Coordinates of C-alpha atoms in Angstrom, one line a residue:
M274 CA -35.5 13.8 -129.8
T275 CA -34.1 14.2 -126.5
A276 CA -36.4 14.1 -123.6
L277 CA -36.6 17.3 -121.8
Q278 CA -35.1 17.3 -118.3
Q279 CA -37.4 18.5 -115.6
P280 CA -35.9 21.1 -113.2
S281 CA -35.5 20.0 -109.5
P282 CA -38.2 21.3 -107.3
V283 CA -37.2 24.1 -105.1
K284 CA -38.1 23.9 -101.3
P285 CA -39.9 26.8 -100.0
A286 CA -38.1 29.0 -97.5
N287 CA -40.4 28.2 -94.7
T288 CA -39.6 24.5 -95.1
R289 CA -35.9 25.2 -94.6
R290 CA -36.6 27.3 -91.5
K291 CA -38.6 24.4 -90.0
Q292 CA -35.7 21.9 -90.5
K293 CA -33.2 24.3 -88.8
Q294 CA -35.6 24.7 -85.9
S295 CA -36.0 21.0 -85.5
Q296 CA -32.2 20.5 -85.4
R297 CA -31.9 23.1 -82.6
T298 CA -34.7 21.6 -80.6
V299 CA -33.1 18.1 -80.6
G300 CA -29.8 19.7 -79.3
R301 CA -31.7 21.5 -76.5
Q302 CA -33.4 18.2 -75.6
L303 CA -30.1 16.3 -75.2
R304 CA -28.5 18.9 -72.9
P305 CA -30.5 18.0 -69.7
V306 CA -29.7 14.4 -70.3
L307 CA -26.0 15.0 -70.7
L308 CA -26.0 17.3 -67.7
L309 CA -27.8 14.6 -65.7
F310 CA -25.1 12.1 -66.8
A311 CA -22.4 14.5 -65.8
V312 CA -23.8 15.2 -62.3
T313 CA -24.5 11.5 -61.8
G314 CA -20.9 10.8 -62.8
L315 CA -19.6 13.3 -60.4
L316 CA -21.7 12.0 -57.5
L317 CA -20.7 8.4 -58.2
G318 CA -17.1 9.5 -58.4
G319 CA -17.3 11.3 -55.1
L320 CA -19.0 8.4 -53.4
G321 CA -16.5 6.1 -54.9
S322 CA -13.6 8.2 -53.6
R323 CA -15.2 8.5 -50.2
L324 CA -15.8 4.7 -50.1
A325 CA -12.2 4.1 -51.1
Y326 CA -11.0 6.6 -48.4
L327 CA -13.1 4.9 -45.8
Q328 CA -12.1 1.4 -46.8
L329 CA -8.5 2.0 -47.5
A330 CA -7.4 4.9 -45.4
K331 CA -9.8 4.5 -42.5
G332 CA -10.7 0.9 -43.0
D333 CA -9.1 -0.5 -39.9
R334 CA -10.5 2.2 -37.6
N335 CA -14.0 1.9 -39.0
R336 CA -14.0 -1.9 -38.7
Q337 CA -13.0 -1.5 -35.1
L338 CA -15.8 1.0 -34.4
A339 CA -18.3 -1.4 -36.0
E340 CA -16.9 -4.3 -34.0
N341 CA -17.2 -2.2 -30.8
N342 CA -20.8 -1.6 -31.5
R343 CA -21.4 -5.3 -31.9
I344 CA -18.7 -7.0 -29.8
R345 CA -18.2 -6.1 -26.2
I346 CA -16.0 -7.4 -23.4
L347 CA -17.3 -8.3 -20.0
P348 CA -14.2 -8.2 -17.7
K349 CA -13.9 -10.5 -14.7
L350 CA -11.8 -9.2 -11.8
P351 CA -9.6 -12.0 -10.3
V352 CA -10.2 -13.1 -6.8
R353 CA -7.4 -11.8 -4.6
G354 CA -5.3 -14.3 -2.7
L355 CA -6.0 -15.1 0.9
L356 CA -3.8 -13.8 3.8
L357 CA -3.4 -16.4 6.5
D358 CA -1.7 -16.4 9.9
R359 CA 1.0 -18.9 10.9
K360 CA -1.7 -21.4 12.0
G361 CA -3.7 -21.1 8.7
R362 CA -6.4 -18.8 10.1
I363 CA -7.9 -16.3 7.6
I364 CA -6.8 -12.7 8.1
A365 CA -8.0 -11.3 4.7
D366 CA -10.3 -12.9 2.1
S367 CA -12.8 -11.9 -0.6
R368 CA -16.6 -11.9 -0.7
L369 CA -19.0 -11.3 -3.6
S370 CA -20.6 -8.0 -3.9
H371 CA -22.5 -6.0 -6.5
S372 CA -20.8 -3.3 -8.6
L373 CA -22.2 -0.9 -11.1
F374 CA -20.7 -0.6 -14.5
I375 CA -21.2 1.7 -17.6
W376 CA -20.4 1.1 -21.2
P377 CA -18.3 4.1 -22.5
L378 CA -20.5 4.1 -25.6
A379 CA -23.4 5.2 -23.4
Q380 CA -21.9 8.8 -23.6
T381 CA -23.2 9.1 -27.2
S382 CA -26.8 8.6 -26.1
E383 CA -29.1 11.6 -26.1
R384 CA -30.2 10.6 -22.6
W385 CA -26.7 10.5 -21.2
P386 CA -27.1 13.7 -19.1
E387 CA -30.3 12.3 -17.5
T388 CA -28.5 8.9 -17.0
V389 CA -25.6 10.5 -15.1
Q390 CA -27.9 12.7 -13.0
L391 CA -30.1 9.7 -12.0
L392 CA -27.1 7.5 -11.1
A393 CA -25.6 10.3 -9.0
E394 CA -28.8 10.5 -7.0
I395 CA -29.1 6.8 -6.5
L396 CA -25.4 6.2 -5.7
E397 CA -25.1 9.5 -3.7
I398 CA -21.9 10.6 -5.5
P399 CA -21.2 13.7 -7.6
T400 CA -22.0 13.6 -11.3
E401 CA -18.5 14.9 -12.0
E402 CA -17.0 11.8 -10.4
I403 CA -19.1 9.5 -12.6
Q404 CA -18.2 11.5 -15.7
T405 CA -14.5 11.4 -14.8
K406 CA -14.4 7.6 -14.4
V407 CA -16.2 7.0 -17.7
E408 CA -13.8 9.4 -19.5
Q409 CA -10.8 7.4 -18.3
A410 CA -11.7 4.9 -20.9
E411 CA -11.7 5.4 -24.7
P412 CA -15.1 6.7 -25.9
N413 CA -15.6 3.6 -28.1
S414 CA -14.0 1.2 -25.7
P415 CA -15.9 -2.2 -25.7
T416 CA -15.0 -2.7 -22.0
L417 CA -17.2 -1.9 -19.0
V418 CA -16.1 0.8 -16.6
R419 CA -16.7 0.3 -12.9
I420 CA -18.5 3.3 -11.3
A421 CA -19.3 2.1 -7.8
R422 CA -18.5 -1.0 -5.7
N423 CA -20.3 -2.8 -2.9
L424 CA -23.8 -1.6 -3.8
T425 CA -26.5 -1.7 -1.1
P426 CA -29.7 -3.7 -1.7
A427 CA -31.6 -0.4 -1.8
Q428 CA -29.3 0.9 -4.6
I429 CA -29.6 -2.3 -6.6
T430 CA -33.4 -2.2 -6.3
A431 CA -33.5 1.5 -7.4
I432 CA -31.3 0.8 -10.4
E433 CA -33.4 -2.1 -11.5
E434 CA -36.6 0.0 -11.2
Y435 CA -35.1 2.7 -13.5
S436 CA -33.3 0.3 -15.8
I437 CA -35.4 1.6 -18.8
D438 CA -34.0 5.1 -18.3
L439 CA -30.4 4.0 -17.7
D440 CA -28.8 3.3 -21.0
G441 CA -25.6 1.4 -21.0
V442 CA -25.7 0.7 -17.2
E443 CA -25.2 -2.8 -15.8
I444 CA -24.9 -4.4 -12.4
D445 CA -22.6 -7.4 -12.0
A446 CA -21.2 -9.5 -9.1
E447 CA -17.5 -9.3 -8.4
P448 CA -15.1 -10.2 -5.5
I449 CA -14.3 -7.5 -3.0
R450 CA -11.7 -7.5 -0.2
S451 CA -13.0 -8.5 3.3
Y452 CA -11.2 -8.4 6.6
P453 CA -13.2 -10.6 9.0
H454 CA -11.3 -9.4 12.1
G455 CA -12.0 -5.7 11.6
T456 CA -9.3 -3.6 13.2
L457 CA -7.2 -6.5 14.3
A458 CA -3.7 -6.3 12.7
A459 CA -5.0 -3.4 10.5
H460 CA -1.5 -1.8 10.1
V461 CA 0.0 -5.2 9.2
V462 CA -2.7 -6.2 6.7
G463 CA -3.2 -2.7 5.2
Y464 CA -6.0 -2.2 2.7
T465 CA -6.8 -2.2 -1.1
G466 CA -8.2 0.4 -3.4
E467 CA -9.1 1.0 -7.0
I468 CA -6.2 2.1 -9.2
T469 CA -6.1 5.7 -10.2
S470 CA -5.5 7.1 -13.7
E471 CA -2.0 8.3 -12.6
E472 CA -1.1 4.9 -11.2
L473 CA -2.4 3.2 -14.3
D474 CA 0.0 5.1 -16.5
A475 CA 2.9 3.8 -14.4
L476 CA 1.6 0.2 -14.0
R477 CA 0.0 -0.5 -17.4
E478 CA 3.2 -2.2 -18.7
R479 CA 2.9 -4.7 -15.7
G480 CA -0.5 -5.8 -16.8
Y481 CA -2.7 -3.5 -14.8
R482 CA -5.9 -2.1 -16.4
L483 CA -8.6 0.4 -15.6
G484 CA -10.7 -0.9 -12.7
D485 CA -7.9 -2.9 -11.2
V486 CA -7.7 -3.1 -7.4
I487 CA -4.2 -2.8 -5.8
G488 CA -2.8 -3.0 -2.3
R489 CA -2.2 0.4 -0.8
M490 CA -0.6 -0.3 2.6
G491 CA 0.8 -3.1 4.8
V492 CA 1.3 -6.6 3.4
E493 CA -1.5 -6.0 0.9
R494 CA 1.0 -3.7 -0.8
G495 CA 4.1 -5.7 0.1
F496 CA 2.8 -8.9 -1.5
E497 CA 0.8 -7.2 -4.3
S498 CA 2.4 -9.1 -7.2
Q499 CA 1.6 -12.5 -5.6
L500 CA -1.9 -11.6 -4.3
R501 CA -3.4 -9.8 -7.4
G502 CA -4.1 -12.7 -9.8
E503 CA -4.9 -12.3 -13.5
W504 CA -8.0 -10.8 -15.2
G505 CA -10.4 -12.9 -17.1
G506 CA -13.6 -12.1 -19.0
Q507 CA -16.1 -12.9 -21.8
Q508 CA -16.2 -11.5 -25.3
V509 CA -19.9 -11.3 -26.3
E510 CA -22.0 -10.2 -29.3
V511 CA -24.8 -7.8 -28.6
D512 CA -27.8 -6.6 -30.6
G513 CA -28.9 -3.1 -31.2
S514 CA -30.5 -2.8 -27.8
G515 CA -27.3 -3.9 -26.1
R516 CA -28.6 -7.4 -25.2
I517 CA -26.2 -10.3 -25.3
V518 CA -26.8 -12.5 -28.3
R519 CA -24.1 -15.0 -27.9
I520 CA -20.7 -15.6 -26.1
L521 CA -17.8 -15.5 -28.5
G522 CA -15.1 -16.4 -26.1
E523 CA -14.2 -16.7 -22.5
K524 CA -11.1 -16.6 -20.4
Q525 CA -11.2 -17.7 -16.7
A526 CA -9.8 -15.2 -14.3
R527 CA -6.8 -16.6 -12.3
A528 CA -7.0 -16.1 -8.6
G529 CA -4.0 -14.7 -6.7
L530 CA -1.7 -16.7 -4.5
N531 CA -2.5 -17.3 -0.9
I532 CA 0.1 -15.9 1.4
S533 CA 0.9 -17.4 4.9
L534 CA 2.2 -14.9 7.3
T535 CA 4.4 -15.4 10.4
L536 CA 1.7 -13.4 12.4
D537 CA 0.0 -15.3 15.2
L538 CA -3.6 -14.0 15.7
D539 CA -3.6 -15.0 19.4
V540 CA -0.4 -13.0 20.2
Q541 CA -1.6 -10.2 18.0
R542 CA -4.9 -10.0 19.9
A543 CA -3.1 -10.0 23.2
A544 CA -0.7 -7.3 22.1
E545 CA -3.7 -5.1 21.0
A546 CA -5.4 -5.7 24.4
A547 CA -2.2 -4.8 26.2
L548 CA -1.7 -1.5 24.4
D549 CA -5.4 -0.7 24.8
D550 CA -6.1 2.9 24.0
R551 CA -2.6 4.2 24.5
R552 CA -0.9 5.8 21.6
G553 CA 2.1 3.6 20.7
A554 CA 3.2 0.2 19.4
I555 CA 4.0 -3.4 20.4
V556 CA 6.1 -5.8 18.3
A557 CA 6.8 -9.5 19.0
I558 CA 9.3 -11.5 16.9
D559 CA 10.9 -14.8 16.7
P560 CA 14.5 -14.0 17.8
H561 CA 16.1 -16.8 15.7
S562 CA 14.4 -16.1 12.3
G563 CA 13.0 -12.6 12.6
G564 CA 9.5 -13.8 11.8
I565 CA 7.0 -11.2 13.2
L566 CA 4.5 -12.8 15.6
A567 CA 2.6 -9.5 16.4
M568 CA 2.7 -5.9 15.3
V569 CA 0.3 -3.4 16.9
S570 CA 0.0 0.3 16.4
H571 CA -2.6 2.6 18.0
P572 CA -4.8 4.5 17.1
T573 CA -6.0 2.1 14.4
F574 CA -8.7 1.8 11.7
D575 CA -11.0 -0.8 10.1
P576 CA -9.7 -1.7 6.6
N577 CA -13.2 -2.8 5.6
I578 CA -14.1 0.8 5.1
F579 CA -12.0 0.9 1.9
S580 CA -14.2 -1.8 0.3
T581 CA -16.5 1.0 -0.7
R582 CA -16.3 4.7 -1.6
I583 CA -14.7 6.9 1.1
T584 CA -16.5 10.2 1.6
H585 CA -14.6 13.3 2.6
E586 CA -16.5 13.3 5.9
T587 CA -15.5 9.7 6.7
W588 CA -11.9 10.6 6.0
E589 CA -11.9 13.6 8.2
A590 CA -13.5 11.7 11.0
L591 CA -10.7 9.0 10.8
Q592 CA -7.9 11.6 10.7
S593 CA -9.4 13.3 13.8
Q594 CA -8.6 10.2 15.8
G595 CA -4.8 11.0 15.7
N596 CA -3.3 9.8 12.4
P597 CA -4.6 6.2 12.6
F598 CA -2.9 5.3 9.3
I599 CA 0.6 5.9 10.7
N600 CA 2.2 2.5 11.7
R601 CA 4.1 3.5 14.8
A602 CA 5.8 0.2 14.9
V603 CA 7.9 1.2 12.0
R604 CA 8.3 4.9 12.7
G605 CA 11.3 6.5 14.3
Y606 CA 11.4 7.7 18.0
P607 CA 14.2 8.4 20.5
P608 CA 14.9 5.0 22.0
G609 CA 16.0 6.1 25.5
S610 CA 17.9 3.6 27.6
T611 CA 17.1 0.6 25.4
F612 CA 20.0 1.9 23.3
K613 CA 22.4 1.1 26.1
V614 CA 22.6 -2.4 24.7
V615 CA 24.3 -0.9 21.6
T616 CA 26.7 1.1 23.8
A617 CA 27.6 -1.9 25.8
I618 CA 28.4 -4.0 22.7
A619 CA 30.4 -1.2 21.1
G620 CA 32.4 -0.7 24.3
M621 CA 33.3 -4.3 24.7
E622 CA 33.9 -5.1 21.0
S623 CA 36.2 -2.1 20.7
G624 CA 38.5 -3.7 23.1
K625 CA 38.9 -0.6 25.2
Y626 CA 36.2 -1.6 27.7
P627 CA 36.2 -5.4 28.0
P628 CA 33.6 -7.4 29.9
G629 CA 35.3 -7.0 33.3
T630 CA 35.4 -3.2 33.2
I631 CA 34.4 -1.4 36.4
L632 CA 33.7 2.4 36.3
N633 CA 32.7 4.8 39.0
T634 CA 29.2 6.3 38.4
Y635 CA 28.1 9.7 39.6
G636 CA 25.1 11.8 40.3
V637 CA 26.2 14.0 37.4
I638 CA 29.2 14.0 35.0
N639 CA 30.6 16.6 32.6
L640 CA 31.2 15.0 29.2
G641 CA 32.6 17.5 26.6
G642 CA 30.8 20.4 28.2
M643 CA 27.5 18.5 28.5
L644 CA 26.3 17.7 32.0
M645 CA 24.9 14.2 32.1
P646 CA 22.9 13.4 35.3
A647 CA 22.0 10.0 36.8
W648 CA 18.2 9.4 36.9
N649 CA 18.4 8.9 40.7
G650 CA 20.4 12.1 41.2
A651 CA 23.2 10.3 43.2
G652 CA 24.7 7.7 40.9
F653 CA 25.3 4.0 41.9
G654 CA 29.0 3.9 42.8
P655 CA 31.4 1.5 41.0
L656 CA 29.6 -0.7 38.4
G657 CA 30.4 -3.2 35.7
Y658 CA 28.3 -3.8 32.6
E659 CA 25.8 -6.0 34.4
G660 CA 25.1 -3.6 37.1
A661 CA 25.1 -0.6 34.8
L662 CA 22.3 -2.3 32.7
Q663 CA 20.5 -3.3 35.8
W664 CA 20.3 0.2 37.1
S665 CA 20.4 1.9 33.7
S666 CA 23.3 4.1 34.7
N667 CA 23.6 7.1 32.3
T668 CA 27.1 8.1 33.6
F669 CA 28.5 4.6 33.1
F670 CA 27.5 4.4 29.5
G671 CA 28.3 8.0 28.8
Q672 CA 31.9 7.4 29.9
V673 CA 32.1 4.2 27.7
A674 CA 30.8 6.0 24.6
V675 CA 33.1 9.0 24.9
G676 CA 36.0 6.6 25.5
V677 CA 35.4 4.6 22.3
G678 CA 34.5 7.8 20.3
G679 CA 31.6 8.8 18.2
V680 CA 32.8 7.1 15.0
T681 CA 33.0 3.7 16.7
L682 CA 29.6 4.1 18.4
I683 CA 27.9 5.2 15.2
D684 CA 29.5 2.3 13.3
W685 CA 28.2 -0.3 15.8
S686 CA 24.8 1.3 15.8
R687 CA 24.5 0.7 12.1
R688 CA 26.0 -2.8 12.4
L689 CA 23.3 -3.7 15.0
G690 CA 20.5 -2.7 12.7
F691 CA 19.8 1.0 13.4
G692 CA 19.7 3.7 10.7
V693 CA 18.7 1.2 8.0
S694 CA 15.6 -0.7 7.0
T695 CA 15.1 -4.1 8.7
G696 CA 13.9 -5.5 5.3
V697 CA 10.3 -6.1 6.4
E698 CA 7.7 -6.2 3.6
L699 CA 6.2 -2.8 4.5
A700 CA 6.7 0.2 2.3
E701 CA 5.8 2.4 5.3
E702 CA 8.9 1.4 7.2
S703 CA 11.2 4.2 8.3
S704 CA 15.0 3.6 8.6
G705 CA 15.1 5.8 11.7
L706 CA 18.2 8.0 12.1
I707 CA 21.8 7.4 13.2
A708 CA 23.4 10.8 12.6
D709 CA 27.1 11.5 12.0
D710 CA 29.4 14.4 11.4
E711 CA 28.4 14.8 7.8
W712 CA 24.7 14.7 8.5
K713 CA 25.1 17.3 11.3
R714 CA 27.2 19.7 9.2
E715 CA 24.7 19.7 6.4
R716 CA 21.9 20.7 8.8
F717 CA 23.6 22.9 11.4
N718 CA 25.7 25.4 9.4
D719 CA 28.9 23.3 9.3
W720 CA 28.7 22.6 13.0
G721 CA 30.3 19.2 13.3
W722 CA 29.9 16.2 15.7
T723 CA 30.8 16.9 19.3
I724 CA 31.7 14.8 22.4
G725 CA 28.3 15.9 23.8
D726 CA 26.6 14.4 20.8
T727 CA 28.4 11.1 21.5
A728 CA 27.4 11.2 25.1
N729 CA 23.7 11.9 24.2
M730 CA 23.7 9.1 21.7
S731 CA 25.0 6.6 24.3
I732 CA 21.7 6.8 26.2
G733 CA 19.4 6.9 23.2
Q734 CA 18.9 10.7 23.1
G735 CA 20.1 13.5 20.8
F736 CA 19.5 12.9 17.1
T737 CA 19.0 9.2 17.4
L738 CA 15.7 7.7 16.2
T739 CA 14.8 4.1 16.1
T740 CA 11.6 2.2 15.4
P741 CA 10.0 -0.4 17.8
L742 CA 10.7 -3.0 15.1
Q743 CA 14.4 -2.1 15.0
V744 CA 14.5 -2.3 18.8
A745 CA 13.0 -5.8 18.6
V746 CA 15.7 -6.8 16.2
L747 CA 18.3 -5.4 18.6
F748 CA 17.0 -7.5 21.5
A749 CA 17.0 -10.6 19.3
I750 CA 20.9 -10.3 19.1
P751 CA 21.6 -11.2 22.8
A752 CA 18.6 -13.6 22.7
N753 CA 20.0 -15.7 19.8
G754 CA 23.7 -15.4 20.7
G755 CA 24.9 -12.8 18.3
Y756 CA 22.9 -12.9 15.0
L757 CA 21.2 -10.0 13.2
V758 CA 17.9 -11.2 11.9
R759 CA 15.9 -9.8 9.0
A760 CA 12.4 -9.0 10.2
H761 CA 9.7 -10.4 7.9
F762 CA 6.1 -11.5 7.6
L763 CA 6.4 -14.2 4.9
K764 CA 6.1 -17.7 6.4
D765 CA 8.1 -20.2 4.5
E766 CA 9.9 -23.5 5.1
R767 CA 13.5 -22.1 5.0
P768 CA 15.6 -22.5 8.1
A769 CA 16.4 -19.6 10.4
D770 CA 19.9 -19.2 8.9
A771 CA 18.2 -17.9 5.7
W772 CA 16.8 -15.0 7.6
R773 CA 19.9 -14.0 9.7
K774 CA 23.6 -13.3 9.6
S775 CA 26.3 -13.6 12.2
L776 CA 27.8 -10.4 13.7
D777 CA 30.9 -12.3 14.8
L778 CA 30.6 -11.0 18.3
N779 CA 32.8 -12.2 21.0
S780 CA 30.8 -14.8 23.0
A781 CA 32.0 -13.4 26.3
N782 CA 30.7 -10.0 25.3
V783 CA 27.3 -11.5 24.4
A784 CA 27.1 -13.4 27.7
T785 CA 27.9 -10.2 29.6
V786 CA 24.9 -8.4 28.0
Q787 CA 22.7 -11.4 28.6
R788 CA 23.5 -11.4 32.3
G789 CA 22.9 -7.7 32.5
L790 CA 19.5 -7.9 30.9
R791 CA 18.5 -10.7 33.2
Q792 CA 19.5 -8.6 36.2
V793 CA 17.3 -5.8 35.0
V794 CA 14.3 -8.1 35.5
T795 CA 15.4 -9.8 38.7
A796 CA 16.6 -6.8 40.6
G797 CA 16.5 -3.7 38.5
T798 CA 14.0 -1.5 36.5
G799 CA 12.1 -4.4 35.0
Q800 CA 10.8 -6.2 38.0
A801 CA 7.3 -6.1 36.7
L802 CA 8.3 -9.2 34.7
A803 CA 9.8 -11.0 37.7
V804 CA 6.6 -13.0 38.2
P805 CA 6.5 -16.8 39.1
H806 CA 4.0 -17.8 36.4
L807 CA 6.3 -16.7 33.5
P808 CA 9.5 -18.3 32.4
P809 CA 12.7 -16.5 33.4
T810 CA 12.8 -13.3 31.3
A811 CA 15.5 -10.8 30.4
G812 CA 15.0 -7.2 29.2
K813 CA 15.7 -3.5 29.4
S814 CA 13.6 -0.4 30.1
G815 CA 13.8 2.9 28.4
T816 CA 12.5 6.4 29.2
A817 CA 13.1 8.9 26.4
E818 CA 12.7 12.7 26.5
A819 CA 10.6 13.8 23.6
P820 CA 9.7 17.5 23.8
P821 CA 7.3 19.2 23.6
G822 CA 5.3 16.3 24.9
E823 CA 5.8 14.0 27.9
T824 CA 8.4 11.2 27.9
H825 CA 8.2 8.0 25.8
A826 CA 8.2 4.7 27.7
W827 CA 10.0 1.6 26.3
F828 CA 10.6 -2.0 27.3
G829 CA 12.3 -4.7 25.4
A830 CA 12.4 -8.3 26.6
Y831 CA 12.9 -11.9 25.6
A832 CA 12.0 -15.3 27.2
P833 CA 12.7 -17.9 28.3
Y834 CA 16.1 -16.5 29.3
D835 CA 18.0 -19.8 28.9
K836 CA 16.3 -20.8 25.6
P837 CA 14.6 -17.7 24.0
E838 CA 11.5 -18.2 21.9
I839 CA 10.1 -14.7 21.7
V840 CA 11.2 -11.0 21.8
V841 CA 8.6 -8.4 22.8
V842 CA 9.0 -4.6 22.6
A843 CA 6.4 -2.2 24.0
F844 CA 6.4 1.5 23.2
A845 CA 4.1 4.1 24.7
E846 CA 4.2 7.5 23.0
H847 CA 4.3 10.5 25.3
S848 CA 3.0 8.4 28.2
G849 CA 4.8 10.4 30.8
G850 CA 5.8 7.3 32.8
G851 CA 8.9 5.2 33.0
G852 CA 9.6 2.1 30.8
G853 CA 9.5 -0.2 33.8
S854 CA 6.2 1.0 35.1
V855 CA 4.3 1.7 31.8
A856 CA 5.8 -0.5 29.1
A857 CA 7.0 -3.6 31.1
P858 CA 3.4 -4.6 32.2
M859 CA 2.3 -4.5 28.5
V860 CA 5.2 -6.9 27.6
R861 CA 4.1 -9.2 30.5
E862 CA 0.6 -9.5 29.1
V863 CA 1.9 -10.5 25.7
L864 CA 4.2 -13.1 27.2
E865 CA 1.4 -14.5 29.3
T866 CA -0.6 -15.2 26.2
Y867 CA 2.3 -16.6 24.2
F868 CA 3.2 -19.1 27.0
D869 CA -0.5 -19.7 27.7
V870 CA -0.2 -18.9 31.4
K871 CA -2.4 -16.7 33.7
P872 CA -1.4 -14.6 36.6
P873 CA -2.5 -16.1 40.0
Q874 CA -5.7 -14.7 41.4

């Protein structure tokens, strides 16, 4: 018999409901986990993307920022080259002083506003000036920015006392320009100053950087490329507090070259004493090479004041003294009768009025509608070139100039060094003015050159402007026998021929001018130089009308007459006196020092 099969047991309904509930509960429990994994994945993906962006796209910049926080550069300003006179005596050197620097990163500090305010009070400068200097550098620059130079002991002490409150501020020693003779030769030497942001944009390609010091006037500017030297510095690692941990590298600053000048401090000092408080200039040169032995301009200034910050009040006080920063030795003025040397050479070299020419002179003469008077009101009768120079005859030289014509006179004026730069290493030099027909038509409504203009020019008046240095170059021509020298301050070993060129003048014409200039001193308007303790001297006076002020006084001379060693030109601006009475005695004082002689008691 077949066993009976038992039916399968049937689960109750409630049991089935429990199983379904259990399955739903497990699903709900997995959802938070899955959601957590999803959010984590998104976060990790975002962080990974950000890291990839920072490392790949911005990696170089971020590495640089990190380096700048850890690595810093301590720049070292080069020592500027010395300026020496012809005998090796120091005219300009450098001394150590203390300067205040700020790290540009200090701007990110929460205490930056307090730091700026405290520094402004200690240094006595506006907060805006400090902020402007710091902003000239990149915000994350690792290089110090100079804020103030030549700190006083009191300022250094105050900064040290408040060092805890001055984040990113440092004091360091650096060279600063010094002029041991003060105002002596100030216009020759010039001064230096810290480079501006505008100048930096133009000079960056030439190796200049923020904080550089450059020459701003005189030979400091003229020899800037030789004097400046090359920056050095240290690359250092710092900790979180900004303290130096170790030096990573160092480059020694290279000092600038020393420059020897043709200037003679003894002659310079004598020229300044001779000019005294008069407004004007004195120039002394070597007639064979053009080397400048002395150059004085008054009023003057002390270049040491530029070694620190110049306040507005200081600047105004300097300017009130009568434009002391104008170098009158290289500024144009009407030359008066010193110009008659040009007229004489033009007349003889033209061939129309050779050396033996004799002309009648008059109390007054009509030249092209212009009445030209003699300074004595009567004239001097018949005169040759020697006598006309001796007595400074206006009517003689007026006739010569009109006879040769304005074109010829203008041409010789320029050949003899007027209307162009002398070549001296001074950016302040004016070329003066030798006007012509084209120049006049441009400025006077097409009114051209006249005979009266030529006559006026013949005696150094009218439109003609020359500098005292140009007049010195002119007097060197008869002194050296007919060469045009290039005025200069650089002392080198080259022969005189390297600094001059022949004008190919007729030797008889040169000799005629030489004799005339000698007669000026022996028997004419320059007898203030006819003294027994000086070597024989030759020269020429000049008195120039210069409205609206009083007349200018000139005198140019060279000595010894038979073998010249020195040319001296003195100029007194609006002195009101004659060249022979005002300027000639100044020339005499300079010659006495040069030849080391003293007037008898």
